[in-house]
XYZ file of C-alpha atoms in Angstrom:
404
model
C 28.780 3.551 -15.748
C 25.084 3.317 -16.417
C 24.097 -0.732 -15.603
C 22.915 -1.067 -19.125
C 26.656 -0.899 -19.905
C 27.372 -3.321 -17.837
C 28.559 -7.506 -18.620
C 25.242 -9.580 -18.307
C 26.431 -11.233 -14.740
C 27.460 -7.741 -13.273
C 23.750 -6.388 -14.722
C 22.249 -9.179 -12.997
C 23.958 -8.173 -9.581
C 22.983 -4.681 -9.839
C 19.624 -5.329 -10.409
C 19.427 -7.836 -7.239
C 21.008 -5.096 -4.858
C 18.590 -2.259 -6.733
C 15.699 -4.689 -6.185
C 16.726 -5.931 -2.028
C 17.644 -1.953 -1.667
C 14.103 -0.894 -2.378
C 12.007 -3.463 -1.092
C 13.579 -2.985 2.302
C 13.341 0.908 2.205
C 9.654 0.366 1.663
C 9.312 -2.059 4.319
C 11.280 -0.342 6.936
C 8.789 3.088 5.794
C 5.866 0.538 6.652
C 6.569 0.480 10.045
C 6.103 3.638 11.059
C 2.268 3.209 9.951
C 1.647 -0.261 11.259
C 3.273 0.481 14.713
C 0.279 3.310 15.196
C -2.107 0.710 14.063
C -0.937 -1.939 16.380
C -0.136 0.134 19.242
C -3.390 2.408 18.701
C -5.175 1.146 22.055
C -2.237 2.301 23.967
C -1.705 5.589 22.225
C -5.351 6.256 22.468
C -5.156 5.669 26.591
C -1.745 7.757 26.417
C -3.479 10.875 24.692
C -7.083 10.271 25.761
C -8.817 10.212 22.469
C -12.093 8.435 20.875
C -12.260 6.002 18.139
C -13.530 8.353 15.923
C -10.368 10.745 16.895
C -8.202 8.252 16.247
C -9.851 7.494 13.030
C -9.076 11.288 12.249
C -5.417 10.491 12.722
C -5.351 7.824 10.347
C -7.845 9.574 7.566
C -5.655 13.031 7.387
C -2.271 11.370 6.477
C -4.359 9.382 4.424
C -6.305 12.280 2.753
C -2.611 13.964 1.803
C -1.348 11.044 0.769
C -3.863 10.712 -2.054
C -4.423 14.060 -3.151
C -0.099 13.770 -4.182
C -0.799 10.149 -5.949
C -1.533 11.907 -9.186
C 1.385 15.015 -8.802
C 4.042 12.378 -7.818
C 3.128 9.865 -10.454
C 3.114 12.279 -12.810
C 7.041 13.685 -11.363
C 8.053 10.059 -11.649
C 7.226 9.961 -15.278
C 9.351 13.572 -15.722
C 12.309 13.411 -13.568
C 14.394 10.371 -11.832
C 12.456 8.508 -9.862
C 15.361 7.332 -7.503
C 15.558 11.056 -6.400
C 12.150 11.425 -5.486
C 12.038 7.933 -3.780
C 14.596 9.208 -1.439
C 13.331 12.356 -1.002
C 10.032 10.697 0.449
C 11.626 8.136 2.837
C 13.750 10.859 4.381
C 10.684 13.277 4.938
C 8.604 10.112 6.412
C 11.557 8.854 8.547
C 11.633 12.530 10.445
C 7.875 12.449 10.548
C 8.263 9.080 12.064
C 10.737 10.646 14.590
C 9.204 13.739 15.599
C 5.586 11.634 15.876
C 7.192 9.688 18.562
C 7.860 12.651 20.916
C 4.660 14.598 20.447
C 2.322 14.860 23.031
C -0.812 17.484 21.142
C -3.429 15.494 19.714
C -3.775 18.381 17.068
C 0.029 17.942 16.230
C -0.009 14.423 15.727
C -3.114 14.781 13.115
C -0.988 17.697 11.393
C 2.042 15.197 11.436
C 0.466 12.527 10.092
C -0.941 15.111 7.483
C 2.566 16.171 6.424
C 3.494 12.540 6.740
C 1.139 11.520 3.857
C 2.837 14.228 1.519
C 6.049 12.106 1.686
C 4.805 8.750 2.089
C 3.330 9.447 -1.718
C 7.102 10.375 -2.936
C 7.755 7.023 -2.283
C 5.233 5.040 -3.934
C 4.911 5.776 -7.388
C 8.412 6.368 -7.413
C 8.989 3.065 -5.647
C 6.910 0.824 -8.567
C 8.650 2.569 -11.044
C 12.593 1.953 -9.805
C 11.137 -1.688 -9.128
C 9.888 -2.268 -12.505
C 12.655 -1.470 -14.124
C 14.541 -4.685 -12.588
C 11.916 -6.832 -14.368
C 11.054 -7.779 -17.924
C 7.536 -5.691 -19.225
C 5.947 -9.144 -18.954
C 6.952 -9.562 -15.377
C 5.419 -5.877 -14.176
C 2.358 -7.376 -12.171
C 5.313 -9.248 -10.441
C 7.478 -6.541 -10.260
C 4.662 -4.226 -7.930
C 3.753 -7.520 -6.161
C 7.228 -8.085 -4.608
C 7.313 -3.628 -4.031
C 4.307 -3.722 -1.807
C 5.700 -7.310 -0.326
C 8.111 -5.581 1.711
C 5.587 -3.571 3.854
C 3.661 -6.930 4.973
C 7.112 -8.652 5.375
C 7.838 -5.878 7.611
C 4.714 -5.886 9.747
C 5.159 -10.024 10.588
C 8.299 -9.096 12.630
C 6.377 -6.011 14.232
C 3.293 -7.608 15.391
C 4.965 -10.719 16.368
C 8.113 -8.713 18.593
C 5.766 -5.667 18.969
C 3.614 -6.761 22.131
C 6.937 -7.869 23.837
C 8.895 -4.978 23.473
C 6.174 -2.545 23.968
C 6.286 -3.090 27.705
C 9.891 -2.443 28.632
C 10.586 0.346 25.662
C 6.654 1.873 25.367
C 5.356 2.658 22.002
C 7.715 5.692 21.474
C 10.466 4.361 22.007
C 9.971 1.405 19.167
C 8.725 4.484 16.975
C 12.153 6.244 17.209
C 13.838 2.377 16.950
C 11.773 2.211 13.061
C 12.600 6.099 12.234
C 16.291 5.123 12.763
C 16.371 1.821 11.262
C 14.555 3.614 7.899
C 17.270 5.849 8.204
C 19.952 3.438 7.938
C 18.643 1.565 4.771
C 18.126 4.779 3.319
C 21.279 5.559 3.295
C 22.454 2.265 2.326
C 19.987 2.987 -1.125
C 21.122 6.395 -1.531
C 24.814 5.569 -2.142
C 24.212 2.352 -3.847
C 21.134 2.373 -5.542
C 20.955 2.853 -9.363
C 18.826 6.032 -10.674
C 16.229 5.408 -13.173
C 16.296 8.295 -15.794
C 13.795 8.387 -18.667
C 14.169 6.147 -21.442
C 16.135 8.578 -24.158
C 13.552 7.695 -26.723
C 10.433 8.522 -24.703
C 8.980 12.019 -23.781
C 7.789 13.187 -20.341
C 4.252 13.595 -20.090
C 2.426 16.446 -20.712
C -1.185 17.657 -19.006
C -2.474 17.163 -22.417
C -1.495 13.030 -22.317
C -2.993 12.939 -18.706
C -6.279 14.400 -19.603
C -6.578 11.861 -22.442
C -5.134 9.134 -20.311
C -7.662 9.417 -17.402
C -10.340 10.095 -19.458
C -10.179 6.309 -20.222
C -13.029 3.522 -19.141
C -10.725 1.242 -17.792
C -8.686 3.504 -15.816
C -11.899 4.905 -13.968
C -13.491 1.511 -13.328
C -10.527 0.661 -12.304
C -9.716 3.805 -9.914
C -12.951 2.071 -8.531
C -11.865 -1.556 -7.751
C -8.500 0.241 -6.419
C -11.084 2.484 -3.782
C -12.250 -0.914 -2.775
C -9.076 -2.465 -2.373
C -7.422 -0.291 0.211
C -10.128 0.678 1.963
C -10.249 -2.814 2.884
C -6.392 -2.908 4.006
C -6.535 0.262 5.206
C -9.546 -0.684 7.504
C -8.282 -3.888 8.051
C -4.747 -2.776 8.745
C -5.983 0.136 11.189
C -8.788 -1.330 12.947
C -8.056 -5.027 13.365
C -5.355 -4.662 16.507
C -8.646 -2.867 18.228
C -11.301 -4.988 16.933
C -9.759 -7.716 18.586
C -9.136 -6.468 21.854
C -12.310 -4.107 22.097
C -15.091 -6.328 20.294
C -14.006 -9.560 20.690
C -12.002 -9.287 24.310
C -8.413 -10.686 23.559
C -5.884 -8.980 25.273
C -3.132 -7.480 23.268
C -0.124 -9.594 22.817
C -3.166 -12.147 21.017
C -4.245 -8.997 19.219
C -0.234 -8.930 17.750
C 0.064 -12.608 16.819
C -3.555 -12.759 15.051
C -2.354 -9.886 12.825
C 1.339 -11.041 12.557
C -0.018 -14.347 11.320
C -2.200 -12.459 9.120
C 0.609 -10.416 7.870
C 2.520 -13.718 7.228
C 0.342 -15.235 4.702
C -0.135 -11.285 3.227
C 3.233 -10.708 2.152
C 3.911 -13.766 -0.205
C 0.226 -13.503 -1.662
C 1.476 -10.224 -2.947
C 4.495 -11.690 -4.893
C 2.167 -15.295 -6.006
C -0.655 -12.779 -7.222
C 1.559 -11.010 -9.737
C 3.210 -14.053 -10.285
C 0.272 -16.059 -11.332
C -0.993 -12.843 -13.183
C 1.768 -12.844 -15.200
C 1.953 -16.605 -16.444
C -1.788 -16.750 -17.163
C -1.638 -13.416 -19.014
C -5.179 -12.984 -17.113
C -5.336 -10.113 -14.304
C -9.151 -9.658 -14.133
C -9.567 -13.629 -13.051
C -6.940 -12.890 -9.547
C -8.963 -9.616 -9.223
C -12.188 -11.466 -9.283
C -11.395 -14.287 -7.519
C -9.743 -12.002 -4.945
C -12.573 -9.901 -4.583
C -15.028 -12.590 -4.087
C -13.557 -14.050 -1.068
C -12.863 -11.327 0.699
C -16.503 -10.637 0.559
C -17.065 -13.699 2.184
C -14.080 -13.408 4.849
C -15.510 -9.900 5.667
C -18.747 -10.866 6.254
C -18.185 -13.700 8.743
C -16.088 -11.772 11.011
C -18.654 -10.454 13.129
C -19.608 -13.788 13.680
C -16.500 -15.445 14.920
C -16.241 -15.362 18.026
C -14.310 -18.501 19.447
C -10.007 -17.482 18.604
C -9.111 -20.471 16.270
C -11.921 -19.560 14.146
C -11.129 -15.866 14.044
C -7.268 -16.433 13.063
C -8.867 -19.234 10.201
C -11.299 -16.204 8.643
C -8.360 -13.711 9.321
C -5.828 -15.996 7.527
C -7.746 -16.316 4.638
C -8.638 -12.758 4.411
C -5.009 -12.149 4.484
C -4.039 -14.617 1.861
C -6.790 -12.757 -0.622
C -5.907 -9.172 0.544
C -3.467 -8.149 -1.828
C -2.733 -10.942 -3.920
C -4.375 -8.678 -6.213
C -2.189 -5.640 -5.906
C 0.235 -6.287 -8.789
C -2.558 -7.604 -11.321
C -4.579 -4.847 -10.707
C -2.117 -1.765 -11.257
C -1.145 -3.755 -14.165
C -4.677 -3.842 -15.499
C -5.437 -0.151 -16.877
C -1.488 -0.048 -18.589
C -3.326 -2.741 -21.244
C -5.871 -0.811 -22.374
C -3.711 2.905 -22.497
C -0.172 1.425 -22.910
C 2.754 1.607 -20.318
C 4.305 5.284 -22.195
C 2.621 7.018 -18.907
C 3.383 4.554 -15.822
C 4.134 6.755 -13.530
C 0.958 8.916 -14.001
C -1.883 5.773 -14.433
C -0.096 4.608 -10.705
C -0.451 7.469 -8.938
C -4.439 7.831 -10.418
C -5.169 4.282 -9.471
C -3.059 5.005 -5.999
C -5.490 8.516 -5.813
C -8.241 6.374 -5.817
C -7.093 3.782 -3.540
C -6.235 6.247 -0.699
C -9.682 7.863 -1.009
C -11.054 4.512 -0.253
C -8.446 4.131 2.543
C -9.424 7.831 4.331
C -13.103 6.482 4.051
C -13.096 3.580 5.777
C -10.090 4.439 8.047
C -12.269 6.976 9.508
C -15.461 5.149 8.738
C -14.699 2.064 10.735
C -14.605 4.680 13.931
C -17.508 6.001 13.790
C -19.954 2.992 13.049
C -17.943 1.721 15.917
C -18.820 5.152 18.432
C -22.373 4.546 16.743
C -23.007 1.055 17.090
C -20.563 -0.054 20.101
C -18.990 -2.548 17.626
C -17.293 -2.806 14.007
C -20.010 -5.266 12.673
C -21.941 -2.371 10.216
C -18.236 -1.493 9.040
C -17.385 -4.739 7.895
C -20.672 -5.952 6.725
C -20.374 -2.295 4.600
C -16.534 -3.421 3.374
C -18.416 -6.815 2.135
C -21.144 -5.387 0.326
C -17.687 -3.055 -1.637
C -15.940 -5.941 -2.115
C -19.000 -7.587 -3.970
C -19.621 -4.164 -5.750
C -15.918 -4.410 -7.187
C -16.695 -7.801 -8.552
C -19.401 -6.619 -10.427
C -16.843 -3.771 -11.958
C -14.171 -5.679 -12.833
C -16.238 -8.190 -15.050
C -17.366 -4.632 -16.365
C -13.514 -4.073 -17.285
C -13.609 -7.492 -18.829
C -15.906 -6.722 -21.457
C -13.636 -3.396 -22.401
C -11.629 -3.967 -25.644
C -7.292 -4.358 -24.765
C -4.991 -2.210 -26.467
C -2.858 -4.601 -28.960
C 0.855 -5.677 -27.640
C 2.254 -3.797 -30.457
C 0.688 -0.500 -29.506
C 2.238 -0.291 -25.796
């Protein structure tokens, strides 16, 4: 029986398990990348590579993972987006797996590669099946709570991460995630609702997408989207090792800085698109995002002395994707919501280009400099060029409520 068909209270039920199902498929997925981040100094010693190798591992699942933004949005919009979600987690689960027992540097870059082909199945897939629990004046909420569950998920990593990596080793916990996404997977695949097209809407065409990304607001944008994850993505990669090789913490300080980063992260995402949606004004938690992460990522360098590090960190984190939600929402007001699937996975193209940048950026300024300083001050001087784009998108007439 289809849940539409279903009494109100049942509907309502259905709709919680759909929503719990996916967020925790998405966050169990996240740990496969944040355990390479966070154990990156130790899989660097294990395999004897350089920063700017191990920026190379990040960038190439990255690279793949954007160029199948636009194809998989674009799927999502065409076919059920349930079966493509699955599809995804089971291909990055096994990638997860067989990542853990490799011992070829070249192999591991060519996993992670393959990795990134998968890990886009389940994204624009992902915000669709999520957005269809919500009202259409709750979608910035909708993708806020979606990309909650991968920060949730990286709190309980980096705070039990440094104490289990001793006894188990790093491959070990990698095989522990791949199994553990397994199991939820399952649990989603059996009792997870699909998400067919609307019966009144067509799927896309090439024709629509041309027009659609041929829009103002979808490149600027594609833009502020760049900026945004190559700050996680630099963040998110390079912070465990920024701490421990520029600033001399050990480790287990490395995994509480970032857990307690990744604490404040993961209900930003779900307040952003919350606040986004009452004030009916995305472009002001863009801005005001943007702005102080500017800030944040400029004073890093300078802090030296631990409680002032965690207080720039914490605020960075706060600011880091409180904007997610708010701004995939932003381009579906000025070319309608008929194309979702295809205006996420551009904005998510863009993003990921960002994220290979400054994933393998970050590396080399620090083999060319000794230190991460020129990165971030470079990630600043984004952030402020974003702000200057979205007041740009500001001044673009909206499409009218009654032409969605």
């Amino acid at each position: 029986m289809a849940a539409e068909t279903l009494p109100s209270p049942v509907r309502g039920r259905r709709r919680a398990l759909n929503t719990t199902l996916i967020v925790v498929c998405q966050s169990m997925q996240a740990l496969a990348f944040g355990g390479i981040a966070l154990f990156l100094p130790l899989i660097r010693q294990d395999l004897g590579i350089s920063p700017s190798q191990a920026g190379l591992l990040a960038a190439g699942g990255t690279f793949t993972y954007a160029l199948m933004q636009i194809p998989s949005g674009y799927l999502s919009d065409r076919f059920d987006p349930k079966r493509l979600f699955v599809i995804g987690l089971l291909g990055t689960n096994a990638l997860s797996l067989s990542f853990a027992v490799l011992d070829s540097y070249g192999w591991l870059v060519a996993n992670q590669a393959v990795s990134g082909v998968f890990r886009a199945l389940v994204f624009a897939p992902g915000l669709l099946l999520i957005s269809r629990q919500f009202r259409a004046d709750r979608r910035a909420t909708a993708m806020g709570l979606y990309v909650a569950g991968g920060f949730s998920s990286n709190i309980l990593l980096n705070a039990i991460g440094p104490l289990l990596v001793g006894p188990l080793g790093w491959r070990w916990l990698m095989i522990l995630f791949a199994a553990s996404g397994v199991i939820v997977l399952l649990a989603f695949a059996r009792l997870g609702d699909p998400a067919p097209r609307a019966a009144d809407t067509r799927p896309p065409t090439w024709a629509d997408a041309r027009e659609i990304l041929s829009h103002r607001a979808v490149w600027l944008a594609g833009f502020v989207q760049f900026v945004r994850l190559a700050v996680v993505t630099g963040m998110a990669f390079w912070l465990p090792s920024l701490i421990v090789e520029d600033k001399g913490f050990p480790l287990g300080v490395a995994g509480a800085v970032v857990a307690i980063g990744a604490a404040v992260t993961a209900p930003s995402n779900f307040l952003g698109g919350w606040v986004s949606d009452r004030l009916g004004r995305p472009l002001v938690v863009v801005g005001t995002s943007l702005a102080v992460l500017a800030v944040t990522i400029f004073l890093i360098p300078f802090m030296d002395a631990l409680p002032a590090l965690i207080a720039v960190i914490a605020v960075n984190s706060i600011f880091l994707q409180l904007y997610f939600g708010p701004l995939f929402a932003v381009p579906l007001r000025y070319v309608g919501t008929a194309n979702t699937g295809l205006v996420t996975g551009f904005g998510n193209f863009c993003a990921n280009l960002g994220g290979v940048t400054f994933s393998y950026g970050l590396g080399a300024v620090k083999d060319a400099t000794g230190s991460f300083d020129a990165g971030l001050w470079a990630l600043s001087g984004m952030c402020a060029a974003a702000l200057a784009v979205t007041w740009a998108i500001s001044r673009l007439p909206a499409r009218r409520a009654g032409d969605q």
